[in-house]
Amino acid sequence: GEDVEQSLFLSVREGDSSVINCTYTDSSSTYLYWYKQEPGAGLQLLTYIFSNMDMKQDQRLTVLLNKKDKHLSLRIADTQTGDSAIYFCAESDTGGFKTIFGAGTRLFVKA
Amino acid sequence: EAGVAQSPRYKIIEKRQSVAFWCNPISGHATLYWYQQILGQGPKLLIQFQNNGVVDDSQLPKDRFSAERLKGVDSTLKIQPAKLEDSAVYLCASSLEPIISYEQYFGPGTRLTVT
């Protein structure tokens, strides 16, 4: 079945760039997402990319998609302590159905 | 704009008891989702509604879980009877019609502990 995999932890220093990686298995995935979850809160959509795109930039966030390798990454420039959270990669098919989430990457930002 | 509301926020029950969760989506959102998030894992989709109808319930354990969405607005998720492995956070999310937007807005979740 479909699967989304992420590394579990990432630790960076404040001001550095963070890169969170994700691999997925479903080649029919049409939309790929990055969500952020802070303690005790629900998930918040950060950004998403269509499968026909290679890159998307939104302020401090850069998403790169390698469709051949089924690899998605999220780069956070100038990481701040407020960026400490769990980041989930997710995929869905055309129409936004059957959204599948990875287990999440916990980002620690050291001051 | 009010977000997705869920209640209760916390619930502790014994195994074999019943429990119900309530969700009020963002006004005007046609699609409503229920997810189960076990500690240390990502959310798993249990059921997806489009207005009143069920779009996908393939991962809903139908022998014990049920969900309904009356009048295409509020929704309830019920577990009867609960098992220890049902301990998780139950997240509700809503979104506009898929043709308009794929962004899902999540509520704060209900943390269920089954003892």
GROMACS .gro file of C-alpha atoms in nm:
model
  226
    1GLY     CA    1   0.000   0.000   0.000
    2GLU     CA    2   0.090   0.364  -0.011
    3ASP     CA    3   0.344   0.486   0.241
    4VAL     CA    4   0.510   0.812   0.339
    5GLU     CA    5   0.840   0.804   0.527
    6GLN     CA    6   1.025   1.077   0.715
    7SER     CA    7   1.321   1.093   0.948
    8LEU     CA    8   1.207   1.132   1.308
    9PHE     CA    9   1.428   1.410   1.443
   10LEU     CA   10   1.623   1.712   1.324
   11SER     CA   11   1.819   1.955   1.539
   12VAL     CA   12   1.950   2.289   1.410
   13ARG     CA   13   2.085   2.612   1.554
   14GLU     CA   14   1.882   2.930   1.538
   15GLY     CA   15   1.958   3.118   1.217
   16ASP     CA   16   2.067   2.808   1.024
   17SER     CA   17   1.863   2.645   0.748
   18SER     CA   18   1.660   2.331   0.819
   19VAL     CA   19   1.595   2.065   0.558
   20ILE     CA   20   1.329   1.805   0.627
   21ASN     CA   21   1.306   1.511   0.388
   22CYS     CA   22   1.022   1.280   0.289
   23THR     CA   23   0.981   0.987   0.053
   24TYR     CA   24   0.652   0.851  -0.075
   25THR     CA   25   0.558   0.540  -0.268
   26ASP     CA   26   0.239   0.622  -0.456
   27SER     CA   27   0.334   0.732  -0.805
   28SER     CA   28  -0.020   0.852  -0.866
   29SER     CA   29   0.007   1.113  -0.591
   30THR     CA   30  -0.105   1.442  -0.728
   31TYR     CA   31  -0.062   1.674  -0.431
   32LEU     CA   32   0.212   1.676  -0.170
   33TYR     CA   33   0.183   1.878   0.147
   34TRP     CA   34   0.379   1.998   0.445
   35TYR     CA   35   0.189   2.045   0.770
   36LYS     CA   36   0.316   2.182   1.103
   37GLN     CA   37   0.192   2.066   1.443
   38GLU     CA   38   0.273   2.250   1.763
   39PRO     CA   39   0.222   2.087   2.105
   40GLY     CA   40  -0.144   2.037   2.192
   41ALA     CA   41  -0.266   2.181   1.864
   42GLY     CA   42  -0.404   2.050   1.540
   43LEU     CA   43  -0.212   2.049   1.216
   44GLN     CA   44  -0.159   2.364   1.012
   45LEU     CA   45  -0.094   2.355   0.639
   46LEU     CA   46   0.236   2.528   0.557
   47THR     CA   47   0.251   2.471   0.184
   48TYR     CA   48   0.167   2.224  -0.089
   49ILE     CA   49   0.297   2.141  -0.434
   50PHE     CA   50   0.142   1.982  -0.738
   51SER     CA   51   0.316   1.678  -0.879
   52ASN     CA   52   0.388   1.860  -1.207
   53MET     CA   53   0.605   2.114  -1.024
   54ASP     CA   54   0.970   2.083  -0.923
   55MET     CA   55   0.992   2.366  -0.675
   56LYS     CA   56   0.779   2.610  -0.482
   57GLN     CA   57   0.899   2.900  -0.270
   58ASP     CA   58   0.696   3.085  -0.011
   59GLN     CA   59   0.887   3.337   0.202
   60ARG     CA   60   1.126   3.132   0.421
   61LEU     CA   61   0.994   2.800   0.289
   62THR     CA   62   1.124   2.618  -0.017
   63VAL     CA   63   0.973   2.289  -0.132
   64LEU     CA   64   1.164   2.067  -0.373
   65LEU     CA   65   1.004   1.770  -0.548
   66ASN     CA   66   1.196   1.494  -0.725
   67LYS     CA   67   0.917   1.296  -0.883
   68LYS     CA   68   1.149   1.035  -1.033
   69ASP     CA   69   1.285   0.944  -0.688
   70LYS     CA   70   0.953   1.019  -0.512
   71HIS     CA   71   1.140   1.254  -0.279
   72LEU     CA   72   1.004   1.573  -0.124
   73SER     CA   73   1.194   1.820   0.091
   74LEU     CA   74   1.110   2.129   0.294
   75ARG     CA   75   1.377   2.389   0.353
   76ILE     CA   76   1.324   2.650   0.621
   77ALA     CA   77   1.562   2.944   0.588
   78ASP     CA   78   1.680   3.138   0.895
   79THR     CA   79   1.521   2.889   1.134
   80GLN     CA   80   1.379   3.045   1.452
   81THR     CA   81   1.295   2.894   1.790
   82GLY     CA   82   0.928   2.941   1.698
   83ASP     CA   83   0.978   2.690   1.418
   84SER     CA   84   1.025   2.412   1.673
   85ALA     CA   85   0.740   2.170   1.604
   86ILE     CA   86   0.656   1.844   1.429
   87TYR     CA   87   0.646   1.864   1.050
   88PHE     CA   88   0.433   1.618   0.856
   89CYS     CA   89   0.468   1.529   0.494
   90ALA     CA   90   0.146   1.412   0.326
   91GLU     CA   91   0.024   1.304  -0.016
   92SER     CA   92  -0.317   1.281  -0.178
   93ASP     CA   93  -0.458   1.181  -0.511
   94THR     CA   94  -0.642   1.390  -0.766
   95GLY     CA   95  -0.932   1.559  -0.598
   96GLY     CA   96  -0.757   1.568  -0.263
   97PHE     CA   97  -0.884   1.229  -0.155
   98LYS     CA   98  -0.709   0.959   0.045
   99THR     CA   99  -0.462   1.188   0.222
  100ILE     CA  100  -0.176   0.984   0.372
  101PHE     CA  101   0.055   1.137   0.634
  102GLY     CA  102   0.407   1.046   0.732
  103ALA     CA  103   0.498   0.992   1.098
  104GLY     CA  104   0.637   1.343   1.130
  105THR     CA  105   0.980   1.497   1.183
  106ARG     CA  106   1.036   1.668   1.516
  107LEU     CA  107   1.242   1.983   1.462
  108PHE     CA  108   1.443   2.115   1.756
  109VAL     CA  109   1.584   2.466   1.722
  110LYS     CA  110   1.863   2.554   1.963
  111ALA     CA  111   1.909   2.918   2.059
  112GLU     CA  112  -1.328   3.338   1.106
  113ALA     CA  113  -1.395   3.066   1.364
  114GLY     CA  114  -1.188   2.752   1.328
  115VAL     CA  115  -1.285   2.388   1.352
  116ALA     CA  116  -1.434   2.318   1.694
  117GLN     CA  117  -1.410   1.984   1.870
  118SER     CA  118  -1.536   1.857   2.202
  119PRO     CA  119  -1.452   1.725   2.444
  120ARG     CA  120  -1.080   1.804   2.447
  121TYR     CA  121  -0.999   1.512   2.676
  122LYS     CA  122  -1.178   1.191   2.762
  123ILE     CA  123  -1.079   0.898   2.981
  124ILE     CA  124  -1.288   0.582   2.967
  125GLU     CA  125  -1.251   0.216   3.055
  126LYS     CA  126  -1.228  -0.050   2.787
  127ARG     CA  127  -1.561  -0.176   2.659
  128GLN     CA  128  -1.726   0.159   2.734
  129SER     CA  129  -1.866   0.386   2.464
  130VAL     CA  130  -1.756   0.735   2.371
  131ALA     CA  131  -1.861   1.003   2.125
  132PHE     CA  132  -1.675   1.299   1.981
  133TRP     CA  133  -1.826   1.605   1.824
  134CYS     CA  134  -1.695   1.830   1.548
  135ASN     CA  135  -1.821   2.159   1.409
  136PRO     CA  136  -1.640   2.247   1.085
  137ILE     CA  137  -1.570   2.590   0.946
  138SER     CA  138  -1.885   2.742   0.803
  139GLY     CA  139  -1.923   2.670   0.435
  140HIS     CA  140  -1.677   2.381   0.426
  141ALA     CA  141  -1.827   2.093   0.233
  142THR     CA  142  -1.568   1.831   0.319
  143LEU     CA  143  -1.516   1.692   0.669
  144TYR     CA  144  -1.252   1.444   0.781
  145TRP     CA  145  -1.194   1.238   1.094
  146TYR     CA  146  -0.839   1.125   1.165
  147GLN     CA  147  -0.688   0.905   1.434
  148GLN     CA  148  -0.342   1.008   1.553
  149ILE     CA  149  -0.169   0.753   1.773
  150LEU     CA  150   0.122   0.886   1.979
  151GLY     CA  151   0.436   0.912   1.766
  152GLN     CA  152   0.252   0.857   1.438
  153GLY     CA  153   0.099   1.072   1.170
  154PRO     CA  154  -0.277   1.114   1.140
  155LYS     CA  155  -0.461   0.825   0.977
  156LEU     CA  156  -0.778   0.903   0.784
  157LEU     CA  157  -1.079   0.723   0.930
  158ILE     CA  158  -1.361   0.874   0.728
  159GLN     CA  159  -1.418   1.156   0.481
  160PHE     CA  160  -1.755   1.320   0.417
  161GLN     CA  161  -1.854   1.535   0.122
  162ASN     CA  162  -2.160   1.725   0.246
  163ASN     CA  163  -2.383   1.447   0.385
  164GLY     CA  164  -2.228   1.160   0.193
  165VAL     CA  165  -1.936   0.935   0.280
  166VAL     CA  166  -1.650   0.961   0.027
  167ASP     CA  167  -1.405   0.724   0.193
  168ASP     CA  168  -1.439   0.507   0.503
  169SER     CA  169  -1.204   0.230   0.398
  170GLN     CA  170  -0.993   0.258   0.714
  171LEU     CA  171  -1.280   0.293   0.961
  172PRO     CA  172  -1.311  -0.016   1.187
  173LYS     CA  173  -1.679  -0.050   1.122
  174ASP     CA  174  -1.734  -0.316   1.385
  175ARG     CA  175  -1.681  -0.057   1.657
  176PHE     CA  176  -1.654   0.287   1.498
  177SER     CA  177  -1.936   0.486   1.343
  178ALA     CA  178  -1.966   0.840   1.219
  179GLU     CA  179  -2.239   1.060   1.087
  180ARG     CA  180  -2.273   1.407   0.949
  181LEU     CA  181  -2.620   1.541   0.982
  182LYS     CA  182  -2.739   1.813   0.745
  183GLY     CA  183  -2.390   1.840   0.603
  184VAL     CA  184  -2.259   2.042   0.897
  185ASP     CA  185  -2.170   1.896   1.239
  186SER     CA  186  -2.036   1.546   1.274
  187THR     CA  187  -2.005   1.288   1.549
  188LEU     CA  188  -1.765   0.996   1.573
  189LYS     CA  189  -1.856   0.711   1.807
  190ILE     CA  190  -1.660   0.417   1.941
  191GLN     CA  191  -1.856   0.128   2.088
  192PRO     CA  192  -1.705  -0.064   2.261
  193ALA     CA  193  -1.364   0.096   2.310
  194LYS     CA  194  -1.040  -0.103   2.318
  195LEU     CA  195  -0.706  -0.012   2.471
  196GLU     CA  196  -0.558   0.041   2.124
  197ASP     CA  197  -0.813   0.315   2.055
  198SER     CA  198  -0.615   0.549   2.283
  199ALA     CA  199  -0.519   0.833   2.050
  200VAL     CA  200  -0.596   1.189   1.952
  201TYR     CA  201  -0.898   1.215   1.724
  202LEU     CA  202  -0.866   1.504   1.486
  203CYS     CA  203  -1.142   1.660   1.284
  204ALA     CA  204  -1.062   1.867   0.975
  205SER     CA  205  -1.265   2.046   0.713
  206SER     CA  206  -1.205   2.194   0.372
  207LEU     CA  207  -1.384   2.369   0.092
  208GLU     CA  208  -1.499   2.175  -0.215
  209PRO     CA  209  -1.193   1.994  -0.356
  210ILE     CA  210  -1.223   2.182  -0.683
  211ILE     CA  211  -1.171   2.505  -0.490
  212SER     CA  212  -0.904   2.417  -0.236
  213TYR     CA  213  -0.719   2.120  -0.096
  214GLU     CA  214  -0.623   2.289   0.228
  215GLN     CA  215  -0.752   2.106   0.531
  216TYR     CA  216  -0.815   2.305   0.849
  217PHE     CA  217  -0.769   2.101   1.163
  218GLY     CA  218  -0.935   2.128   1.500
  219PRO     CA  219  -0.735   2.091   1.824
  220GLY     CA  220  -0.835   1.727   1.862
  221THR     CA  221  -0.983   1.510   2.135
  222ARG     CA  222  -0.734   1.308   2.337
  223LEU     CA  223  -0.887   0.972   2.427
  224THR     CA  224  -0.734   0.749   2.692
  225VAL     CA  225  -0.877   0.399   2.728
  226THR     CA  226  -0.779   0.222   3.051
   0.00000   0.00000   0.00000
